[in-house]
PDB file of C-alpha atoms in Angstrom:
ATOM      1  CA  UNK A 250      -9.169   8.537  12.923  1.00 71.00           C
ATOM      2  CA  UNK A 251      -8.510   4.997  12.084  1.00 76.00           C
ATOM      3  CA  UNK A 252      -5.179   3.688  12.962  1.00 83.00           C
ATOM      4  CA  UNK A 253      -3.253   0.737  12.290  1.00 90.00           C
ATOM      5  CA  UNK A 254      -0.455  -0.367  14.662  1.00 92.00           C
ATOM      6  CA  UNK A 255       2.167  -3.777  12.785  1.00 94.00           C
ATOM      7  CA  UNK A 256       5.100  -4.463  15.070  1.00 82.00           C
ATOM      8  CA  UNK A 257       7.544  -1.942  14.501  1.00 74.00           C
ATOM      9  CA  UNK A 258      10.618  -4.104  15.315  1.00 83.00           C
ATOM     10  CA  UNK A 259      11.895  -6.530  13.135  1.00 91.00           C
ATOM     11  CA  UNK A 260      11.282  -9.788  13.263  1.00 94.00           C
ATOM     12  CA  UNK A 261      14.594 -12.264  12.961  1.00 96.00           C
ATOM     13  CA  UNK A 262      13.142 -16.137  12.720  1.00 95.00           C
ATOM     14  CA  UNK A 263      15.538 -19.240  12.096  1.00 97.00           C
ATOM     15  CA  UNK A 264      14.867 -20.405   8.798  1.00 97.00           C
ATOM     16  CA  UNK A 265      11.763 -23.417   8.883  1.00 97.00           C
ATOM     17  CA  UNK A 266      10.081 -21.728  11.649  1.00 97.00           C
ATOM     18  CA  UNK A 267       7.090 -20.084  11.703  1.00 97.00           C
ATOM     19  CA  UNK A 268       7.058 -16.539  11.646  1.00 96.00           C
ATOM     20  CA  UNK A 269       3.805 -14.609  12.805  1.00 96.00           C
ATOM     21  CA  UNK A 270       2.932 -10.833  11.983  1.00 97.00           C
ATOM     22  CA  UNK A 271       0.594  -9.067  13.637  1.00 96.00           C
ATOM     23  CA  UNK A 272      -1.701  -6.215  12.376  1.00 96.00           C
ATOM     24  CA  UNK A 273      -3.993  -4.766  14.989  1.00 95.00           C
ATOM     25  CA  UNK A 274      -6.272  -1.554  13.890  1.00 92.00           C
ATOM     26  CA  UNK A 275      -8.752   0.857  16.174  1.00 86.00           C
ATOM     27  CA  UNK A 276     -12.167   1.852  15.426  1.00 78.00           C
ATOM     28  CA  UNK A 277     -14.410   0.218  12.704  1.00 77.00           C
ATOM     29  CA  UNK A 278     -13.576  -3.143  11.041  1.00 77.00           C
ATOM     30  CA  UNK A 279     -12.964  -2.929   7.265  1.00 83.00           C
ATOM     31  CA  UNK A 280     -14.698  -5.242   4.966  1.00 80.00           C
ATOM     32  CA  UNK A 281     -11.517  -6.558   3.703  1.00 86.00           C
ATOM     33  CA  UNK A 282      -8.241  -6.667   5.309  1.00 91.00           C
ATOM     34  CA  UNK A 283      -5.373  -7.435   2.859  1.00 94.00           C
ATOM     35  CA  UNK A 284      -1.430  -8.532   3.526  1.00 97.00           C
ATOM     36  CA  UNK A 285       1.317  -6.770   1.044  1.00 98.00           C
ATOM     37  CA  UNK A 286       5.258  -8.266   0.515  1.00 98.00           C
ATOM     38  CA  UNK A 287       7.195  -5.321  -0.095  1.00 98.00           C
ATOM     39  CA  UNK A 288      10.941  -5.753  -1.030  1.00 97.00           C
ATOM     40  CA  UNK A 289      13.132  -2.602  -0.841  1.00 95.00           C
ATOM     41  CA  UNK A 290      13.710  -0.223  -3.766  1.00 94.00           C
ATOM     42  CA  UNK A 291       9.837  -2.271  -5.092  1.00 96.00           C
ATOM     43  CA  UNK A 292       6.422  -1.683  -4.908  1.00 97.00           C
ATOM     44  CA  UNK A 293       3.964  -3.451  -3.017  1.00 98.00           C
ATOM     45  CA  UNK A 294       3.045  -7.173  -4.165  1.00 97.00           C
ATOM     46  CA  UNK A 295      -0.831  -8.503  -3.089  1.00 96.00           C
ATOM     47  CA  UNK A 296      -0.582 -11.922  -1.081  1.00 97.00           C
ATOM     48  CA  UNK A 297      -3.704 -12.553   0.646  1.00 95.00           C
ATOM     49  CA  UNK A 298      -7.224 -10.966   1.186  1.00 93.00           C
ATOM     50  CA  UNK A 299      -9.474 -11.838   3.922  1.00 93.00           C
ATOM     51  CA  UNK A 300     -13.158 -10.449   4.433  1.00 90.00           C
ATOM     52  CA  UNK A 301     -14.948  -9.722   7.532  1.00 87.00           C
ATOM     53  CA  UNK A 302     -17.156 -12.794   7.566  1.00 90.00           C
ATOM     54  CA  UNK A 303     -14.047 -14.838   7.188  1.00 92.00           C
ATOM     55  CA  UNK A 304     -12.304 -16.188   9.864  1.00 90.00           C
ATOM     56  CA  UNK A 305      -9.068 -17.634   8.049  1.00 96.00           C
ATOM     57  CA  UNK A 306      -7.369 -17.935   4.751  1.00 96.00           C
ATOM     58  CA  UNK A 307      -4.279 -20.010   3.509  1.00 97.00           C
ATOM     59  CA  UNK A 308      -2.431 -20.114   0.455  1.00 95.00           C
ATOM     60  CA  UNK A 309       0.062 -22.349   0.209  1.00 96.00           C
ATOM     61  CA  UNK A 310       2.984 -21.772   3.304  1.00 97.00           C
ATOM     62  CA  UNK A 311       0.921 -18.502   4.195  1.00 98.00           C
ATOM     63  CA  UNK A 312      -2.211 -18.291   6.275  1.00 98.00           C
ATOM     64  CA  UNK A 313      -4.043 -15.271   7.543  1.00 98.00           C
ATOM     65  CA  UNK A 314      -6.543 -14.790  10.367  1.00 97.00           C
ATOM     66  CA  UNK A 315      -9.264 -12.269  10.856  1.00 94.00           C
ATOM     67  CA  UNK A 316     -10.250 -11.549  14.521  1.00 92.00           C
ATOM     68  CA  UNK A 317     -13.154  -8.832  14.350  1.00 89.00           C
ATOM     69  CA  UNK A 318     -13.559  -8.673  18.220  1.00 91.00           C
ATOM     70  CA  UNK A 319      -9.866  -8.557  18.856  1.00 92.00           C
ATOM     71  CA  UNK A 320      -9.707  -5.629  15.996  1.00 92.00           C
ATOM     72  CA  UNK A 321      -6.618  -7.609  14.467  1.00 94.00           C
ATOM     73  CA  UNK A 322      -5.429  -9.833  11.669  1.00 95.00           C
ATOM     74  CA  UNK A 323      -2.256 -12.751  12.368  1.00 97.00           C
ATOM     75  CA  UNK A 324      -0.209 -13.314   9.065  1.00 97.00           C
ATOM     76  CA  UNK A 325       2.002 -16.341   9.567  1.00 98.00           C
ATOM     77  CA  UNK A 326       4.651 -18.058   7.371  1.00 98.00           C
ATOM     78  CA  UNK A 327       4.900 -21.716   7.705  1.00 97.00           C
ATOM     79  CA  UNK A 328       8.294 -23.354   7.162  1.00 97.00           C
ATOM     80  CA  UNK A 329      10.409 -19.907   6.059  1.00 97.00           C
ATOM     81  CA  UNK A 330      12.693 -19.898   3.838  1.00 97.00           C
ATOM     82  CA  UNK A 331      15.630 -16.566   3.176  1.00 97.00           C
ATOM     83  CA  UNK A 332      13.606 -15.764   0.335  1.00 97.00           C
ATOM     84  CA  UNK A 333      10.820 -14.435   2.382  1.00 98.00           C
ATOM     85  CA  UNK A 334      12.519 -11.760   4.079  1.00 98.00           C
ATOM     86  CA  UNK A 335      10.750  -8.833   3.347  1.00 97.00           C
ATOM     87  CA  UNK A 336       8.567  -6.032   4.682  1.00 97.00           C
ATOM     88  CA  UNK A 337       5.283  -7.198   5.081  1.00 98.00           C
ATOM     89  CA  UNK A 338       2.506  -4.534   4.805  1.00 97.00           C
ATOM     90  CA  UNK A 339      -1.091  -5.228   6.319  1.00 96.00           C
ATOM     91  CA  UNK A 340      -3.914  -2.698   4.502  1.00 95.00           C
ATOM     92  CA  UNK A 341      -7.302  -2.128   5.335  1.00 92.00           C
ATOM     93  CA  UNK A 342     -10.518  -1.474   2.763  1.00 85.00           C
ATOM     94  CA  UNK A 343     -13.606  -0.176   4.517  1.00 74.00           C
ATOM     95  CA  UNK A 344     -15.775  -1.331   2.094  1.00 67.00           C
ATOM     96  CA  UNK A 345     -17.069  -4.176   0.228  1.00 49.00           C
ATOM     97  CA  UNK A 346     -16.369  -2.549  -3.284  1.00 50.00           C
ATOM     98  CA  UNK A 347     -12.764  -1.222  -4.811  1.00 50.00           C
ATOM     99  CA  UNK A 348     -12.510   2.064  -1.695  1.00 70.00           C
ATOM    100  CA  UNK A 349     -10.134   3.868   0.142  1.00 82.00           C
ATOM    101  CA  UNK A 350      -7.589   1.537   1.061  1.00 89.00           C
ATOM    102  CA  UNK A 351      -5.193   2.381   4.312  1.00 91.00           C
ATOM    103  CA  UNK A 352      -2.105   0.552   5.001  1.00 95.00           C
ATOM    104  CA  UNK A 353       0.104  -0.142   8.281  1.00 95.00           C
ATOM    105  CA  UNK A 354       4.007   0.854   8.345  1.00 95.00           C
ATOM    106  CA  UNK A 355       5.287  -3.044   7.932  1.00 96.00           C
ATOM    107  CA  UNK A 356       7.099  -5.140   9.384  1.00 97.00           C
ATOM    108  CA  UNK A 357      10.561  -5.845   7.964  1.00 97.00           C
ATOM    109  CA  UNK A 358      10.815 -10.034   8.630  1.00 97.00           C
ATOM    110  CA  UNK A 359      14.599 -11.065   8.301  1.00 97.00           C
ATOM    111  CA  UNK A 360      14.766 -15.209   7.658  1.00 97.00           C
ATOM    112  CA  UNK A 361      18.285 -16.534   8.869  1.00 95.00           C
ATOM    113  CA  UNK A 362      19.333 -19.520   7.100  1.00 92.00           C
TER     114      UNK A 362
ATOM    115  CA  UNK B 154       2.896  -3.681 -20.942  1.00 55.00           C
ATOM    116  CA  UNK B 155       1.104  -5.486 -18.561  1.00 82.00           C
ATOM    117  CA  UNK B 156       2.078  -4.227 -15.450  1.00 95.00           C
ATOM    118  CA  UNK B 157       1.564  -0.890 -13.795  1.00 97.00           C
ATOM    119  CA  UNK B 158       3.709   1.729 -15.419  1.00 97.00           C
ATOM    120  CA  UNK B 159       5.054   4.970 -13.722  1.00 98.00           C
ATOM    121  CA  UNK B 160       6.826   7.775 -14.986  1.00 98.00           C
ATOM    122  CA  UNK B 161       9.463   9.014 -14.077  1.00 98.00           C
ATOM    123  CA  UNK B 162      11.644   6.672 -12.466  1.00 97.00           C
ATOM    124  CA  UNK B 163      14.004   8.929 -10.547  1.00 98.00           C
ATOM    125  CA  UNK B 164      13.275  12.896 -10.621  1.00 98.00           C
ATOM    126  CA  UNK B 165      15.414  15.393  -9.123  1.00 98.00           C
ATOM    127  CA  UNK B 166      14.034  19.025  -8.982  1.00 98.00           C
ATOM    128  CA  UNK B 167      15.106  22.011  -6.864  1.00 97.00           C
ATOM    129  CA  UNK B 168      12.332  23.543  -4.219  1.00 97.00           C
ATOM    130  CA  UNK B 169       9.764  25.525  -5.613  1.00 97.00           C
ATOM    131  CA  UNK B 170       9.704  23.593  -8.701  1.00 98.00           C
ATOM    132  CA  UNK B 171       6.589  22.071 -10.178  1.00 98.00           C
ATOM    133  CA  UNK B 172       6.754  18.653 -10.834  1.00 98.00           C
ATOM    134  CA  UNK B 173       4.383  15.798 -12.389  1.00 98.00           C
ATOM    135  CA  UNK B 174       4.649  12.013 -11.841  1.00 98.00           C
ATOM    136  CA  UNK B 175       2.363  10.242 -14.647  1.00 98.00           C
ATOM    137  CA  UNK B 176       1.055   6.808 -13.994  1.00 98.00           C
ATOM    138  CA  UNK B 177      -0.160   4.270 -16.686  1.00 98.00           C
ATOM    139  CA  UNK B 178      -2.622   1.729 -15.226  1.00 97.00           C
ATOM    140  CA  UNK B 179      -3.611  -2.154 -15.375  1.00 95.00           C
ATOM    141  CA  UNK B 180      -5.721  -1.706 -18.991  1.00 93.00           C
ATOM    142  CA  UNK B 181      -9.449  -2.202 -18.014  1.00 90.00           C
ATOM    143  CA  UNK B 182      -8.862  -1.617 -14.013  1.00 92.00           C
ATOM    144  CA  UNK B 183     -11.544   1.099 -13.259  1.00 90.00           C
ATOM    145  CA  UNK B 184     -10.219   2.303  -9.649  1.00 92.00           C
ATOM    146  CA  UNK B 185      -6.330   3.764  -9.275  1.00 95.00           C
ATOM    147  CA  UNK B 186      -4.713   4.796  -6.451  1.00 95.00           C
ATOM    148  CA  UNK B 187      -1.627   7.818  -5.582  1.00 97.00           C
ATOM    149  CA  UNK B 188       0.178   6.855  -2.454  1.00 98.00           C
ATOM    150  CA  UNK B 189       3.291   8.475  -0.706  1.00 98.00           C
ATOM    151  CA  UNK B 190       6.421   6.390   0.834  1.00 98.00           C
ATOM    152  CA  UNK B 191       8.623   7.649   3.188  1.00 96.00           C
ATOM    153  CA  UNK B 192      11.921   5.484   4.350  1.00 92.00           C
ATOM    154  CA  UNK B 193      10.503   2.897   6.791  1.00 90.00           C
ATOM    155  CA  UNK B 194       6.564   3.786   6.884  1.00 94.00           C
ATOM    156  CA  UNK B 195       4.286   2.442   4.704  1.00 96.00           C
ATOM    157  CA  UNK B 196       1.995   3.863   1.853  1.00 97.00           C
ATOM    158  CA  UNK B 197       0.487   6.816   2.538  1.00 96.00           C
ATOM    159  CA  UNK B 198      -3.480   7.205   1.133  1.00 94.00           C
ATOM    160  CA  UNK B 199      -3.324  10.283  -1.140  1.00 96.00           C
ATOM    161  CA  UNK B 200      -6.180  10.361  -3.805  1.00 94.00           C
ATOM    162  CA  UNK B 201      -8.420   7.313  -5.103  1.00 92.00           C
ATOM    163  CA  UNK B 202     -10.477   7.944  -8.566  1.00 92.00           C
ATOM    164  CA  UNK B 203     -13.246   5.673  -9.627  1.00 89.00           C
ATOM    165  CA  UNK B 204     -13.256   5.818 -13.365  1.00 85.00           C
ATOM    166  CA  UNK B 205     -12.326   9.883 -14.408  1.00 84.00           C
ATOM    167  CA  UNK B 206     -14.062  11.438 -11.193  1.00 84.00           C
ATOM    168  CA  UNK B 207     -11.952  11.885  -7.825  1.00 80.00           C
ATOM    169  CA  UNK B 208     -13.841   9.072  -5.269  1.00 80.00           C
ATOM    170  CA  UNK B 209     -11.507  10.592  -2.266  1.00 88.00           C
ATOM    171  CA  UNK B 210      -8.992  12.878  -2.241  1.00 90.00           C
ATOM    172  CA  UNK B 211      -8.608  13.123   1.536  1.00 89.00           C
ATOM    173  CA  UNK B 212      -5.407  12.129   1.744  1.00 92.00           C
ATOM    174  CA  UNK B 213      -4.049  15.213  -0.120  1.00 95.00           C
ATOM    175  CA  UNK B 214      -2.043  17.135   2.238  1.00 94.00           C
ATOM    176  CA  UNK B 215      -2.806  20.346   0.774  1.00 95.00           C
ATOM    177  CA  UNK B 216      -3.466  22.559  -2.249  1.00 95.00           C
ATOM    178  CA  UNK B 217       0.252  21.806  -3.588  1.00 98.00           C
ATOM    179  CA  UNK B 218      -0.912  18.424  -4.701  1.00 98.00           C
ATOM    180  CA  UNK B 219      -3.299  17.890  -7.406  1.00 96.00           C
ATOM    181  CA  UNK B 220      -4.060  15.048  -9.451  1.00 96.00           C
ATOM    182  CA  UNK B 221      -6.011  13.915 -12.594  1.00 95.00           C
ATOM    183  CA  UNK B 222      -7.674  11.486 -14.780  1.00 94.00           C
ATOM    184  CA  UNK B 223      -9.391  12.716 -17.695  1.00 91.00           C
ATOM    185  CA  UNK B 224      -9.915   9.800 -19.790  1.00 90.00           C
ATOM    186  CA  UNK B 225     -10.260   7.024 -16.973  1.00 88.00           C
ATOM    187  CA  UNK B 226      -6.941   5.140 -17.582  1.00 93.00           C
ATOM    188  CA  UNK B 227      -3.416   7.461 -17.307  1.00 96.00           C
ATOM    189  CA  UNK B 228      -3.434   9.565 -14.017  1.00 97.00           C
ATOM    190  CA  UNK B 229      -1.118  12.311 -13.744  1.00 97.00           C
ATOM    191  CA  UNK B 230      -0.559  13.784  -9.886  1.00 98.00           C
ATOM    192  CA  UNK B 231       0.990  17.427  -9.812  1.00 98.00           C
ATOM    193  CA  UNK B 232       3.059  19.383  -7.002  1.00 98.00           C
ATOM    194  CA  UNK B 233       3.305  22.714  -7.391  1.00 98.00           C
ATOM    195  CA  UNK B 234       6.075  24.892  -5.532  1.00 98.00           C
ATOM    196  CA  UNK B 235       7.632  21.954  -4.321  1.00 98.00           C
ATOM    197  CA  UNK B 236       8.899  21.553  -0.655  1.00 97.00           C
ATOM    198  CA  UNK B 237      12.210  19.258   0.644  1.00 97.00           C
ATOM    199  CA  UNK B 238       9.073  17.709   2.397  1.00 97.00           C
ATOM    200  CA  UNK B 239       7.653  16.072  -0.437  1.00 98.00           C
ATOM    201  CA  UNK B 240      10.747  13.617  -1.073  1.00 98.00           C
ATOM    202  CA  UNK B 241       9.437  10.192  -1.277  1.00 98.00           C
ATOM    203  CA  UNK B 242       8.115   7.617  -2.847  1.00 98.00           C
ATOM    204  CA  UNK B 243       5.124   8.348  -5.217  1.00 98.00           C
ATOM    205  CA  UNK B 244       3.548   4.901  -5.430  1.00 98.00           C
ATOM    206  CA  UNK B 245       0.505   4.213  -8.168  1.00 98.00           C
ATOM    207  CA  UNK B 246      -1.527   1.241  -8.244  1.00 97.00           C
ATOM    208  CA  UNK B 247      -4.603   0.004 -10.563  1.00 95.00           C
ATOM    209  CA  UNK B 248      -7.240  -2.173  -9.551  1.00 92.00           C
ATOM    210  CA  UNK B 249     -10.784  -4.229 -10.601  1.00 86.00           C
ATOM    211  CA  UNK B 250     -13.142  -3.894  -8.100  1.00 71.00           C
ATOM    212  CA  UNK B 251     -12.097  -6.690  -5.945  1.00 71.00           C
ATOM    213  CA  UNK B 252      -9.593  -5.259  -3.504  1.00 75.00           C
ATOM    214  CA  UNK B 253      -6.558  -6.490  -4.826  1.00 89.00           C
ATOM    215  CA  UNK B 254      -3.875  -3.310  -6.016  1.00 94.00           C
ATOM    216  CA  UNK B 255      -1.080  -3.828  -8.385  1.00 96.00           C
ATOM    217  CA  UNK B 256       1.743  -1.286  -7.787  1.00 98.00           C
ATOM    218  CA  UNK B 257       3.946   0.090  -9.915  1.00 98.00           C
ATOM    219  CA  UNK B 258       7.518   0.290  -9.290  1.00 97.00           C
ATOM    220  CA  UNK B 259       7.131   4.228  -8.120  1.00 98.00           C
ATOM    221  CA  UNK B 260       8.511   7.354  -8.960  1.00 98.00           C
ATOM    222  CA  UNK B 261      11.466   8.424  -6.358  1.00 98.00           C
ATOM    223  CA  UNK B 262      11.269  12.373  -5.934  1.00 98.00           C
ATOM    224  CA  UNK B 263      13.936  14.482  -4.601  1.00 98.00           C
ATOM    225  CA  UNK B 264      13.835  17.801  -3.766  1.00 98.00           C
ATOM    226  CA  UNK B 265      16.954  19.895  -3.123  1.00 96.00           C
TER     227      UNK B 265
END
């Protein structure tokens, strides 16, 4: 069955570093790989999507890259700030239309001012 | 409203119990989704319907858990004879048929 493996640790970065998640999966590719910010006691919140023909995506501080032969995804925040400490969920769709979509456990990023 | 809505906030029901979490979608969003949350994991796939009709329901992990759609907007999921290990997280979320889900806020369920 398809699994998805995100660090499991937290990750503690001095604020205005870079912090870098990493989302690695077995088995197929998905179509679309997607990043979630979840805060606790909240639901998920969509950040980024990135299809399988993509290579990389950035919205403003965040940027996302898609390595199909590597089987994983790199999520990285540029400059951090305290605000973005969070648990940041990395989900996988299998198929080009609205699917099945599977997430990872997180990983809980801590930004220390 | 314009977000997802889910009902019940907070339930608290004693084991054996039947219990229903109803979810109120994104107006116009064709696909919704029923995941489960434990402390520390992440969402857990339950059921995905496509309009009224059940796309996948693989994620159900057995005959306890039902769920339902009948007009293609408001989704009800039902436990029956409920178990200490259902408590979680009952997450719904809505979506157009580009990938991106809106959650709602969940439904916490407790069993005793």
């Amino acid at each position: 069955s398809q699994k998805i493996e995100q660090n499991s640790e937290a990750l503690n970065i001095q604020e205005g570093k870079t912090a870098t998640l990493t989302c690695n999966y077995t088995n197929y590719s998905p179509a679309y790989l997607q990043w979630y910010r979840q805060d606790p006691g909240r639901g998920p919140v969509f950040l980024l999507l990135i299809r399988e023909n993509e290579k990389e995506k950035r919205k403003e501080r965040l940027k996302v890259t898609f390595d199909t032969t590597l089987k994983q995804s790199l999520f990285h925040i540029t400059a951090s700030q305290p605000a973005d400490s969070a648990t940041y969920l990395c989900a996988l769709d299998f198929y080009s239309s609205a699917s099945k979509i599977i997430f990872g456990s997180g990983t809980r990023l801590s930004i220390r001012p | 409203g314009a977000g997802v809505s889910q009902t019940p906030s907070n339930k608290v029901t004693e084991k054996g119990k039947y219990v229903e979490l109803r979810c109120d979608p994104i107006s116009g969003h064709t696909a919704l989704y029923w995941y489960r949350q434990s402390l520390g994991q992440g969402p857990e796939f339950l059921i995905y319907f496509q309009g009224t009709g059940a796309a996948d329901d693989s994620g159900l992990p057995n005959d306890r858990f039902f769920a339902v759609r009948p007009e293609g907007s408001v989704s009800t999921l039902k436990i029956q004879r409920t178990e200490r290990g259902d408590s979680a997280v009952y997450l719904c979320a809505s979506s157009q048929l580009d990938g991106e889900l809106f959650f709602g806020e969940g439904s916490r369920l407790t069993v005793l």
